[in-house]
Amino acid sequence: MTCLTTPTSSRRGAILLPLLVPGIAQALIALDYAIMFVALPELSRALRLSPAMTPWIVSLYGLTFAGLLLTGGWLSDRFGARCSFRLAMGLFLLASVCGALAQESAMLLLARAGQGAAAAVMQPAVLALLRQRFQGDAYNRALAVWSATGAAGLVAGVFLGGVLTHIEWRLIFWVNLPPGLLTLWLVQRHFAAVPAPRQPQSLSLGALLGSAAVAGVVWSLTRLAETGAADYLANRLSAALVLAFILHETFARRPLLHPALRALTTLRIGCIASACYMASVGSQFYVMTLLWQRYYQLDVLTTGMLFLPLALLIVVGNLLFARLAKGRDARRLLLWGFIGAAFGLGLLAYAALQPFSASFIAAIVASGIGHGIIYPAMFQLGLRDVPQEYQGAAGALMVTSQYTAGALALALLSLLLGNGAGAESWSKALWLLTGAAALGAAIVAAYETERR
C-alpha cells in the first residue's frame, strides 16, 4: 500500500487525508441524528408543526436509514464503494439544502427522509472504503479514528443543536455543506475507483423485501415509543414483511445474503455484538440527555458541556483499542469492552441520582472507555473474514442489527421514561442498558469458550 511506503511527511498525509472521508461521513450521520432532538421544539414552532407531526422529524430519519441499509450494502457491492459514497453524499447535501430552505412541514419531512436514505447508502460504503484503503494495523487505527469521530459527531449534535438553533434553526442543515463537500473532493483524490468484482446483477427482490421488513419493524417500534401502545397495522405489516423476507432467503436461488456470509461465525457474532452495543452504551447518550434535561432541568448548552467528558473517554477507548489490537484477537478486546461497559452502566444505575460522586465519575469512565473499545472491535471482528466483494452487504447487515436494536431500546426507554418519570424509572432504564451489555459479554465469552 502507498501509505506504508512513502517518506514520512507524505506518508502522514497519505494516511490522515483519506481518514477524513470516513471520519467526516460518520460524524455527519451521527450529528444529524442527534441534532434534531435539541432543535425540535424551535423548529416545530417555526413551521407550525402539529403535535402528531413533530416526532416524525426525528423518526423519519431513523426509519429510512434503518430500512434502506441492506439496499445500501447492495449498491456498494454492485457499483463500488467510491461510486456509492459520492452518490450518497451528494444526496445527503441536496437533502440538507432542502431542509434549510423548507417553508412547510412536507418539504422538511422530505428532506429528513432524503438524509436518512443517503446515510443508509453512505454507511456501508464507508465501511467498504476503510477495508479497501487500509490493511493490518493501519486498518485497526482507521477503525479507531472512524469510531472516535462518530462519538464526536453525536456530542456535537447535542451541543451544536443548542447553539445553532439559538441563532437560526436553518443553520442545523447548512452546517453539513462545508464538511460534506470536502469529503467529495477527498474521496476523488485518495480512493481508487475499484470495480465491483461480482457479476453485474439487478436489484434483487431480497434487497427490497429486506429493506421493507426492517423499515416495518422500526416503524412498529417507533409507534410503540410514540403512543405507548402496540399499533395493530404496523405490527401485522412488519410481521408479514419479516416472514416474506425469511421465506425468500430460505428458498430463493439468489438470496440477498450470500451463503458464504451466513457461514461466517465472526459475522454472526459481529451482528449480535452490534445489537447489544446499541441497546447498551449506544443508548446511553439518549438516557443521559433525558436525565440532565428532564430530571435535573438543565439547559441544552449545559447538557452538551456535560457530555464532553464522556465523549473524550470514548475517544480514549478508541485509541486504547488501536494500541491493544496489535497482536491481540478482536474477540478478546470486544469481551473486555462489554465487561467494562456493563460494570460502568451498572454503577451508573446505582449512582445516576448522585451526580459528580465518586461512583458516578467511575461509572462514566468505565462506560466511556468500554464504549470506545466495543465499537471498533465489533466491526473489526465482524468484517474480518468477509471477502472484499461482500464488504458492503456485511457492513450493512451489522449496522441494520445495530439500529434495529436501537429502535427496540428506544421504544422500551420511552415507555420507562415517559412524562413524570420518578427516580426509580431512571435506575430501571440504566439497568436495562446494563443487561444488554452483560448479554453481549456473555455471548462473546461463550464464543471464545467454544473456539477452545
CSV table of C-alpha atoms in Angstrom, one decimal:
chain,number,residue,atom,x,y,z
A,1,MET,CA,0.0,0.0,0.0
A,2,THR,CA,1.2,3.5,-0.8
A,3,CYS,CA,0.6,4.7,2.7
A,4,LEU,CA,3.2,2.3,4.0
A,5,THR,CA,6.0,3.0,1.5
A,6,THR,CA,6.1,6.8,1.1
A,7,PRO,CA,8.5,9.1,3.0
A,8,THR,CA,7.4,10.2,6.5
A,9,SER,CA,6.0,13.6,5.6
A,10,SER,CA,3.9,12.4,2.6
A,11,ARG,CA,3.2,9.1,4.5
A,12,ARG,CA,1.3,11.0,7.2
A,13,GLY,CA,-0.7,12.9,4.6
A,14,ALA,CA,-1.5,9.6,2.7
A,15,ILE,CA,-2.9,8.2,6.0
A,16,LEU,CA,-4.6,11.2,7.5
A,17,LEU,CA,-6.3,12.7,4.5
A,18,PRO,CA,-8.1,9.5,3.4
A,19,LEU,CA,-9.2,9.1,7.1
A,20,LEU,CA,-11.1,12.3,6.9
A,21,VAL,CA,-13.5,10.8,4.4
A,22,PRO,CA,-15.0,8.1,6.6
A,23,GLY,CA,-14.4,10.2,9.7
A,24,ILE,CA,-16.4,13.2,8.5
A,25,ALA,CA,-19.1,11.0,7.0
A,26,GLN,CA,-19.6,9.1,10.3
A,27,ALA,CA,-19.7,12.4,12.2
A,28,LEU,CA,-22.3,13.8,9.9
A,29,ILE,CA,-24.5,10.7,10.2
A,30,ALA,CA,-24.3,10.8,14.0
A,31,LEU,CA,-24.6,14.6,14.1
A,32,ASP,CA,-27.8,14.8,12.0
A,33,TYR,CA,-29.5,12.1,14.1
A,34,ALA,CA,-28.7,13.8,17.4
A,35,ILE,CA,-29.1,17.5,16.4
A,36,MET,CA,-32.8,17.2,15.9
A,37,PHE,CA,-33.5,16.2,19.5
A,38,VAL,CA,-32.4,19.6,20.6
A,39,ALA,CA,-33.7,21.7,17.7
A,40,LEU,CA,-37.1,20.1,17.5
A,41,PRO,CA,-39.1,22.5,19.8
A,42,GLU,CA,-37.9,25.6,17.9
A,43,LEU,CA,-38.3,24.0,14.5
A,44,SER,CA,-41.8,22.9,15.4
A,45,ARG,CA,-42.8,26.4,16.4
A,46,ALA,CA,-41.2,28.0,13.3
A,47,LEU,CA,-43.0,25.7,10.8
A,48,ARG,CA,-46.2,25.4,13.0
A,49,LEU,CA,-46.0,21.6,13.1
A,50,SER,CA,-48.8,19.7,14.7
A,51,PRO,CA,-48.1,17.6,17.8
A,52,ALA,CA,-48.7,14.4,15.8
A,53,MET,CA,-46.3,15.6,13.0
A,54,THR,CA,-43.4,16.8,15.2
A,55,PRO,CA,-41.9,13.4,16.3
A,56,TRP,CA,-41.7,12.3,12.7
A,57,ILE,CA,-39.0,14.9,12.0
A,58,VAL,CA,-36.7,12.7,14.1
A,59,SER,CA,-38.3,9.3,13.4
A,60,LEU,CA,-38.4,9.6,9.6
A,61,TYR,CA,-34.6,9.9,9.5
A,62,GLY,CA,-34.1,6.7,11.6
A,63,LEU,CA,-36.8,4.9,9.7
A,64,THR,CA,-35.4,5.5,6.2
A,65,PHE,CA,-31.8,5.0,7.5
A,66,ALA,CA,-32.5,1.6,9.0
A,67,GLY,CA,-34.9,0.5,6.3
A,68,LEU,CA,-32.6,1.2,3.4
A,69,LEU,CA,-29.3,-0.1,4.8
A,70,LEU,CA,-29.5,-3.5,3.1
A,71,THR,CA,-30.2,-1.8,-0.2
A,72,GLY,CA,-27.3,0.5,0.5
A,73,GLY,CA,-25.0,-2.5,1.1
A,74,TRP,CA,-26.1,-4.0,-2.3
A,75,LEU,CA,-25.4,-0.7,-4.0
A,76,SER,CA,-21.9,-0.6,-2.6
A,77,ASP,CA,-21.1,-4.1,-3.7
A,78,ARG,CA,-22.8,-3.6,-7.1
A,79,PHE,CA,-21.3,-0.3,-8.2
A,80,GLY,CA,-18.3,0.0,-5.9
A,81,ALA,CA,-17.8,1.8,-2.6
A,82,ARG,CA,-16.4,5.1,-4.0
A,83,CYS,CA,-19.3,5.5,-6.5
A,84,SER,CA,-21.9,4.7,-3.8
A,85,PHE,CA,-20.3,7.1,-1.4
A,86,ARG,CA,-20.3,10.0,-3.9
A,87,LEU,CA,-23.9,9.3,-4.8
A,88,ALA,CA,-24.9,9.2,-1.1
A,89,MET,CA,-23.0,12.3,0.0
A,90,GLY,CA,-24.4,14.2,-3.0
A,91,LEU,CA,-28.0,13.2,-2.0
A,92,PHE,CA,-27.2,14.0,1.7
A,93,LEU,CA,-26.1,17.5,0.8
A,94,LEU,CA,-29.1,18.1,-1.5
A,95,ALA,CA,-31.5,17.0,1.2
A,96,SER,CA,-29.7,19.3,3.7
A,97,VAL,CA,-30.3,22.2,1.3
A,98,CYS,CA,-33.9,21.3,1.0
A,99,GLY,CA,-34.2,21.2,4.8
A,100,ALA,CA,-32.6,24.6,5.2
A,101,LEU,CA,-35.0,26.1,2.6
A,102,ALA,CA,-38.1,24.4,3.9
A,103,GLN,CA,-41.1,26.6,4.4
A,104,GLU,CA,-43.6,23.9,5.3
A,105,SER,CA,-43.7,20.6,7.0
A,106,ALA,CA,-44.0,18.5,3.9
A,107,MET,CA,-40.7,19.8,2.5
A,108,LEU,CA,-38.9,19.3,5.8
A,109,LEU,CA,-40.2,15.7,6.1
A,110,LEU,CA,-39.0,15.0,2.6
A,111,ALA,CA,-35.6,16.5,3.4
A,112,ARG,CA,-35.3,14.3,6.6
A,113,ALA,CA,-36.3,11.2,4.6
A,114,GLY,CA,-33.7,12.1,2.0
A,115,GLN,CA,-31.0,12.5,4.7
A,116,GLY,CA,-31.8,9.1,6.2
A,117,ALA,CA,-31.8,7.4,2.8
A,118,ALA,CA,-28.5,9.0,1.9
A,119,ALA,CA,-27.0,7.9,5.2
A,120,ALA,CA,-28.2,4.3,4.6
A,121,VAL,CA,-26.2,4.2,1.4
A,122,MET,CA,-23.2,6.0,2.8
A,123,GLN,CA,-22.7,3.9,5.9
A,124,PRO,CA,-21.9,0.5,4.2
A,125,ALA,CA,-19.9,2.4,1.5
A,126,VAL,CA,-17.7,4.0,4.3
A,127,LEU,CA,-17.0,0.6,5.9
A,128,ALA,CA,-16.1,-0.9,2.5
A,129,LEU,CA,-13.8,2.1,1.8
A,130,LEU,CA,-12.0,1.6,5.1
A,131,ARG,CA,-11.3,-2.1,4.3
A,132,GLN,CA,-10.3,-1.2,0.7
A,133,ARG,CA,-7.8,1.5,1.7
A,134,PHE,CA,-6.2,0.2,4.9
A,135,GLN,CA,-4.8,-3.2,5.9
A,136,GLY,CA,-3.4,-4.8,9.1
A,137,ASP,CA,-2.6,-2.4,11.9
A,138,ALA,CA,-3.4,0.6,9.7
A,139,TYR,CA,-7.0,-0.8,9.4
A,140,ASN,CA,-7.3,-1.0,13.2
A,141,ARG,CA,-6.1,2.6,13.6
A,142,ALA,CA,-8.5,3.7,10.9
A,143,LEU,CA,-11.4,2.0,12.7
A,144,ALA,CA,-10.4,3.7,15.9
A,145,VAL,CA,-10.4,7.2,14.3
A,146,TRP,CA,-13.6,6.5,12.4
A,147,SER,CA,-15.4,5.5,15.6
A,148,ALA,CA,-13.9,8.4,17.6
A,149,THR,CA,-15.3,10.9,15.0
A,150,GLY,CA,-18.7,9.2,15.2
A,151,ALA,CA,-18.7,9.8,19.0
A,152,ALA,CA,-17.6,13.4,18.4
A,153,GLY,CA,-20.5,13.9,16.0
A,154,LEU,CA,-23.0,12.6,18.5
A,155,VAL,CA,-21.9,15.1,21.1
A,156,ALA,CA,-21.5,17.9,18.6
A,157,GLY,CA,-25.1,17.2,17.6
A,158,VAL,CA,-26.3,17.8,21.1
A,159,PHE,CA,-24.1,20.9,21.6
A,160,LEU,CA,-24.4,22.5,18.2
A,161,GLY,CA,-28.1,21.9,18.2
A,162,GLY,CA,-28.5,24.3,21.0
A,163,VAL,CA,-26.0,26.9,19.7
A,164,LEU,CA,-27.2,26.9,16.1
A,165,THR,CA,-30.9,26.8,17.0
A,166,HIS,CA,-30.4,29.8,19.3
A,167,ILE,CA,-29.0,31.7,16.3
A,168,GLU,CA,-31.2,30.4,13.4
A,169,TRP,CA,-32.7,26.8,13.2
A,170,ARG,CA,-31.9,26.6,9.4
A,171,LEU,CA,-28.2,26.5,10.3
A,172,ILE,CA,-28.5,23.0,11.5
A,173,PHE,CA,-28.9,22.0,7.9
A,174,TRP,CA,-26.4,24.5,6.3
A,175,VAL,CA,-23.7,23.2,8.7
A,176,ASN,CA,-23.5,20.0,6.7
A,177,LEU,CA,-22.3,21.6,3.4
A,178,PRO,CA,-18.7,22.5,4.1
A,179,PRO,CA,-17.5,19.1,5.5
A,180,GLY,CA,-19.7,17.2,3.0
A,181,LEU,CA,-18.1,19.0,0.0
A,182,LEU,CA,-14.7,18.4,1.5
A,183,THR,CA,-15.3,14.6,1.6
A,184,LEU,CA,-16.4,14.6,-2.1
A,185,TRP,CA,-13.1,16.2,-3.0
A,186,LEU,CA,-11.0,13.9,-0.8
A,187,VAL,CA,-12.7,10.7,-1.9
A,188,GLN,CA,-12.0,11.6,-5.5
A,189,ARG,CA,-8.3,12.2,-4.8
A,190,HIS,CA,-7.4,9.5,-2.3
A,191,PHE,CA,-9.6,6.5,-3.1
A,192,ALA,CA,-9.3,4.5,-6.3
A,193,ALA,CA,-12.4,3.5,-8.3
A,194,VAL,CA,-12.1,-0.2,-7.6
A,195,PRO,CA,-14.6,-2.1,-9.9
A,196,ALA,CA,-17.0,-4.4,-8.1
A,197,PRO,CA,-15.7,-8.0,-8.5
A,198,ARG,CA,-19.1,-9.6,-8.6
A,199,GLN,CA,-21.1,-10.2,-11.8
A,200,PRO,CA,-23.5,-7.4,-12.5
A,201,GLN,CA,-27.0,-8.1,-11.3
A,202,SER,CA,-30.2,-6.1,-10.9
A,203,LEU,CA,-31.6,-5.0,-7.6
A,204,SER,CA,-32.9,-8.3,-6.1
A,205,LEU,CA,-36.3,-9.0,-4.6
A,206,GLY,CA,-34.4,-9.9,-1.4
A,207,ALA,CA,-32.9,-6.4,-1.1
A,208,LEU,CA,-36.4,-4.9,-1.5
A,209,LEU,CA,-38.0,-7.3,1.0
A,210,GLY,CA,-35.2,-6.9,3.5
A,211,SER,CA,-35.4,-3.1,3.4
A,212,ALA,CA,-39.2,-3.2,3.7
A,213,ALA,CA,-39.0,-5.7,6.6
A,214,VAL,CA,-36.5,-3.6,8.6
A,215,ALA,CA,-38.5,-0.4,7.9
A,216,GLY,CA,-41.6,-2.2,9.1
A,217,VAL,CA,-40.0,-3.4,12.3
A,218,VAL,CA,-38.6,0.1,13.0
A,219,TRP,CA,-41.9,1.7,12.2
A,220,SER,CA,-43.8,-0.5,14.6
A,221,LEU,CA,-41.3,0.1,17.4
A,222,THR,CA,-41.4,3.9,16.7
A,223,ARG,CA,-45.2,3.8,17.0
A,224,LEU,CA,-44.8,1.9,20.3
A,225,ALA,CA,-42.4,4.6,21.6
A,226,GLU,CA,-44.7,7.4,20.5
A,227,THR,CA,-48.0,6.1,21.7
A,228,GLY,CA,-47.1,3.7,24.5
A,229,ALA,CA,-49.3,1.0,22.9
A,230,ALA,CA,-48.9,-1.5,20.1
A,231,ASP,CA,-50.0,-0.4,16.7
A,232,TYR,CA,-52.2,-3.0,15.1
A,233,LEU,CA,-51.5,-2.2,11.5
A,234,ALA,CA,-47.8,-1.6,12.0
A,235,ASN,CA,-47.2,-4.8,13.9
A,236,ARG,CA,-49.0,-7.0,11.4
A,237,LEU,CA,-47.5,-5.4,8.4
A,238,SER,CA,-44.0,-5.7,9.8
A,239,ALA,CA,-44.6,-9.4,10.8
A,240,ALA,CA,-45.8,-10.2,7.3
A,241,LEU,CA,-42.7,-8.5,5.7
A,242,VAL,CA,-40.3,-10.2,8.0
A,243,LEU,CA,-41.9,-13.6,7.2
A,244,ALA,CA,-41.7,-12.9,3.5
A,245,PHE,CA,-38.0,-11.9,3.8
A,246,ILE,CA,-37.2,-15.1,5.7
A,247,LEU,CA,-39.0,-17.3,3.2
A,248,HIS,CA,-37.2,-15.6,0.3
A,249,GLU,CA,-33.8,-16.0,1.9
A,250,THR,CA,-34.6,-19.7,2.6
A,251,PHE,CA,-35.8,-20.8,-0.8
A,252,ALA,CA,-34.6,-18.2,-3.3
A,253,ARG,CA,-31.9,-19.1,-5.8
A,254,ARG,CA,-30.3,-15.7,-5.4
A,255,PRO,CA,-30.8,-14.7,-1.7
A,256,LEU,CA,-29.7,-11.2,-0.6
A,257,LEU,CA,-27.3,-12.7,2.0
A,258,HIS,CA,-24.9,-14.9,0.1
A,259,PRO,CA,-24.4,-18.4,1.7
A,260,ALA,CA,-20.7,-17.5,2.2
A,261,LEU,CA,-21.7,-14.7,4.5
A,262,ARG,CA,-24.2,-16.8,6.5
A,263,ALA,CA,-21.4,-19.4,7.2
A,264,LEU,CA,-19.1,-16.8,8.8
A,265,THR,CA,-19.3,-17.2,12.6
A,266,THR,CA,-17.4,-13.9,13.1
A,267,LEU,CA,-20.0,-12.0,11.1
A,268,ARG,CA,-22.8,-13.5,13.2
A,269,ILE,CA,-21.0,-12.6,16.4
A,270,GLY,CA,-20.4,-9.1,15.0
A,271,CYS,CA,-24.1,-8.6,14.2
A,272,ILE,CA,-25.1,-9.8,17.7
A,273,ALA,CA,-22.5,-7.5,19.3
A,274,SER,CA,-23.8,-4.6,17.2
A,275,ALA,CA,-27.3,-5.1,18.6
A,276,CYS,CA,-26.0,-5.4,22.2
A,277,TYR,CA,-23.8,-2.4,21.7
A,278,MET,CA,-26.7,-0.2,20.5
A,279,ALA,CA,-29.0,-1.4,23.3
A,280,SER,CA,-26.4,-0.6,25.9
A,281,VAL,CA,-23.8,2.1,25.6
A,282,GLY,CA,-25.2,3.1,22.2
A,283,SER,CA,-28.4,4.3,24.0
A,284,GLN,CA,-26.5,5.9,27.0
A,285,PHE,CA,-26.5,9.3,25.3
A,286,TYR,CA,-30.3,9.3,25.0
A,287,VAL,CA,-30.9,8.3,28.6
A,288,MET,CA,-28.3,10.8,29.9
A,289,THR,CA,-29.8,13.6,27.7
A,290,LEU,CA,-33.2,13.0,29.3
A,291,LEU,CA,-31.8,12.7,32.8
A,292,TRP,CA,-30.0,16.0,32.5
A,293,GLN,CA,-32.8,17.9,30.9
A,294,ARG,CA,-35.9,16.4,32.4
A,295,TYR,CA,-34.8,15.3,35.9
A,296,TYR,CA,-32.2,18.0,36.6
A,297,GLN,CA,-33.8,20.6,34.4
A,298,LEU,CA,-30.5,21.7,32.8
A,299,ASP,CA,-30.5,23.7,29.6
A,300,VAL,CA,-29.2,22.5,26.2
A,301,LEU,CA,-25.8,24.1,26.4
A,302,THR,CA,-25.0,22.8,29.9
A,303,THR,CA,-26.2,19.3,28.8
A,304,GLY,CA,-23.8,19.5,25.8
A,305,MET,CA,-20.9,20.5,28.0
A,306,LEU,CA,-21.6,17.7,30.5
A,307,PHE,CA,-21.3,15.2,27.6
A,308,LEU,CA,-17.8,16.3,26.7
A,309,PRO,CA,-16.0,14.1,29.3
A,310,LEU,CA,-17.9,11.0,28.2
A,311,ALA,CA,-17.1,11.8,24.5
A,312,LEU,CA,-13.4,12.2,25.4
A,313,LEU,CA,-13.4,8.9,27.3
A,314,ILE,CA,-14.9,7.2,24.2
A,315,VAL,CA,-12.0,8.6,22.2
A,316,VAL,CA,-9.6,7.3,24.9
A,317,GLY,CA,-11.2,3.8,24.4
A,318,ASN,CA,-10.9,4.1,20.6
A,319,LEU,CA,-7.1,4.9,21.0
A,320,LEU,CA,-6.7,2.1,23.5
A,321,PHE,CA,-8.3,-0.3,21.0
A,322,ALA,CA,-5.8,0.8,18.3
A,323,ARG,CA,-2.9,0.2,20.7
A,324,LEU,CA,-4.2,-3.1,22.1
A,325,ALA,CA,-5.3,-4.5,18.7
A,326,LYS,CA,-1.6,-5.2,17.8
A,327,GLY,CA,-1.1,-8.9,18.2
A,328,ARG,CA,-4.4,-9.4,20.1
A,329,ASP,CA,-7.6,-11.0,18.9
A,330,ALA,CA,-10.6,-8.7,18.4
A,331,ARG,CA,-12.8,-11.1,20.3
A,332,ARG,CA,-10.8,-10.6,23.5
A,333,LEU,CA,-11.0,-6.8,23.1
A,334,LEU,CA,-14.7,-7.0,22.4
A,335,LEU,CA,-15.2,-9.0,25.6
A,336,TRP,CA,-13.2,-6.6,27.7
A,337,GLY,CA,-15.2,-3.7,26.2
A,338,PHE,CA,-18.5,-5.3,27.1
A,339,ILE,CA,-17.4,-6.1,30.6
A,340,GLY,CA,-16.2,-2.6,31.2
A,341,ALA,CA,-19.4,-1.2,29.7
A,342,ALA,CA,-21.6,-3.5,31.9
A,343,PHE,CA,-19.7,-2.5,35.0
A,344,GLY,CA,-19.9,1.2,34.2
A,345,LEU,CA,-23.6,1.2,33.3
A,346,GLY,CA,-24.5,-0.9,36.4
A,347,LEU,CA,-22.6,1.5,38.6
A,348,LEU,CA,-24.4,4.4,36.8
A,349,ALA,CA,-27.8,2.8,37.6
A,350,TYR,CA,-26.8,3.0,41.2
A,351,ALA,CA,-25.3,6.5,41.2
A,352,ALA,CA,-27.3,8.3,38.5
A,353,LEU,CA,-29.0,10.5,41.1
A,354,GLN,CA,-25.7,11.2,42.8
A,355,PRO,CA,-24.0,13.3,40.1
A,356,PHE,CA,-20.3,14.0,40.5
A,357,SER,CA,-20.0,11.5,43.3
A,358,ALA,CA,-17.0,9.1,43.1
A,359,SER,CA,-19.3,6.3,42.0
A,360,PHE,CA,-20.8,8.4,39.2
A,361,ILE,CA,-17.4,9.5,37.9
A,362,ALA,CA,-16.2,5.9,37.9
A,363,ALA,CA,-19.3,4.8,36.1
A,364,ILE,CA,-18.8,7.4,33.3
A,365,VAL,CA,-15.1,6.4,33.0
A,366,ALA,CA,-15.8,2.7,32.7
A,367,SER,CA,-18.8,3.0,30.4
A,368,GLY,CA,-17.0,5.6,28.2
A,369,ILE,CA,-13.8,3.6,27.7
A,370,GLY,CA,-15.8,0.4,27.2
A,371,HIS,CA,-17.9,2.1,24.6
A,372,GLY,CA,-14.7,3.3,22.8
A,373,ILE,CA,-13.4,-0.3,22.7
A,374,ILE,CA,-16.6,-2.1,21.7
A,375,TYR,CA,-17.4,0.0,18.6
A,376,PRO,CA,-14.2,-0.6,16.5
A,377,ALA,CA,-13.8,-4.1,17.9
A,378,MET,CA,-17.2,-5.3,16.8
A,379,PHE,CA,-16.6,-4.2,13.2
A,380,GLN,CA,-13.0,-5.5,13.2
A,381,LEU,CA,-14.3,-8.9,14.2
A,382,GLY,CA,-17.5,-8.9,12.2
A,383,LEU,CA,-15.9,-7.9,8.9
A,384,ARG,CA,-12.5,-9.6,9.3
A,385,ASP,CA,-13.3,-12.8,7.3
A,386,VAL,CA,-15.6,-11.2,4.8
A,387,PRO,CA,-14.3,-11.1,1.2
A,388,GLN,CA,-13.9,-7.6,-0.3
A,389,GLU,CA,-16.7,-8.2,-2.8
A,390,TYR,CA,-19.2,-8.6,0.1
A,391,GLN,CA,-17.9,-5.9,2.5
A,392,GLY,CA,-20.9,-3.6,1.6
A,393,ALA,CA,-23.5,-6.2,2.3
A,394,ALA,CA,-21.8,-7.4,5.5
A,395,GLY,CA,-21.3,-3.9,6.8
A,396,ALA,CA,-25.0,-3.1,6.1
A,397,LEU,CA,-26.1,-6.2,7.9
A,398,MET,CA,-24.2,-5.2,11.0
A,399,VAL,CA,-25.4,-1.6,11.0
A,400,THR,CA,-29.0,-2.9,10.4
A,401,SER,CA,-28.7,-5.1,13.5
A,402,GLN,CA,-27.4,-2.1,15.4
A,403,TYR,CA,-30.2,0.3,14.6
A,404,THR,CA,-33.0,-2.2,14.8
A,405,ALA,CA,-31.8,-3.0,18.3
A,406,GLY,CA,-31.6,0.8,18.9
A,407,ALA,CA,-35.2,1.2,17.9
A,408,LEU,CA,-36.3,-1.5,20.3
A,409,ALA,CA,-34.2,0.1,23.1
A,410,LEU,CA,-35.7,3.5,22.3
A,411,ALA,CA,-39.3,2.1,22.5
A,412,LEU,CA,-38.6,0.4,25.8
A,413,LEU,CA,-36.9,3.5,27.2
A,414,SER,CA,-39.7,5.8,26.1
A,415,LEU,CA,-42.2,3.6,28.0
A,416,LEU,CA,-40.0,3.7,31.1
A,417,LEU,CA,-39.1,7.4,30.9
A,418,GLY,CA,-42.4,8.9,30.0
A,419,ASN,CA,-43.7,12.2,31.4
A,420,GLY,CA,-43.4,12.2,35.2
A,421,ALA,CA,-40.7,9.5,35.4
A,422,GLY,CA,-39.5,9.2,39.0
A,423,ALA,CA,-36.1,8.3,40.4
A,424,GLU,CA,-36.8,4.6,40.2
A,425,SER,CA,-37.5,4.8,36.5
A,426,TRP,CA,-34.1,6.2,35.7
A,427,SER,CA,-32.4,3.4,37.6
A,428,LYS,CA,-34.5,0.8,35.7
A,429,ALA,CA,-33.6,2.4,32.4
A,430,LEU,CA,-29.9,2.1,33.2
A,431,TRP,CA,-30.2,-1.4,34.4
A,432,LEU,CA,-31.9,-2.3,31.1
A,433,LEU,CA,-28.8,-0.9,29.3
A,434,THR,CA,-26.6,-2.9,31.8
A,435,GLY,CA,-28.4,-6.1,30.9
A,436,ALA,CA,-27.8,-5.6,27.2
A,437,ALA,CA,-24.0,-5.0,27.8
A,438,ALA,CA,-23.9,-8.1,30.0
A,439,LEU,CA,-25.6,-10.1,27.3
A,440,GLY,CA,-23.1,-9.0,24.8
A,441,ALA,CA,-20.2,-10.0,27.1
A,442,ALA,CA,-21.8,-13.4,27.8
A,443,ILE,CA,-22.3,-14.2,24.0
A,444,VAL,CA,-18.7,-13.2,23.1
A,445,ALA,CA,-17.4,-15.2,26.1
A,446,ALA,CA,-19.4,-18.2,25.0
A,447,TYR,CA,-18.0,-18.0,21.5
A,448,GLU,CA,-14.5,-17.7,23.0
A,449,THR,CA,-15.0,-20.8,25.1
A,450,GLU,CA,-16.5,-22.7,22.1
A,451,ARG,CA,-13.4,-22.0,20.0
A,452,ARG,CA,-11.2,-23.6,22.6
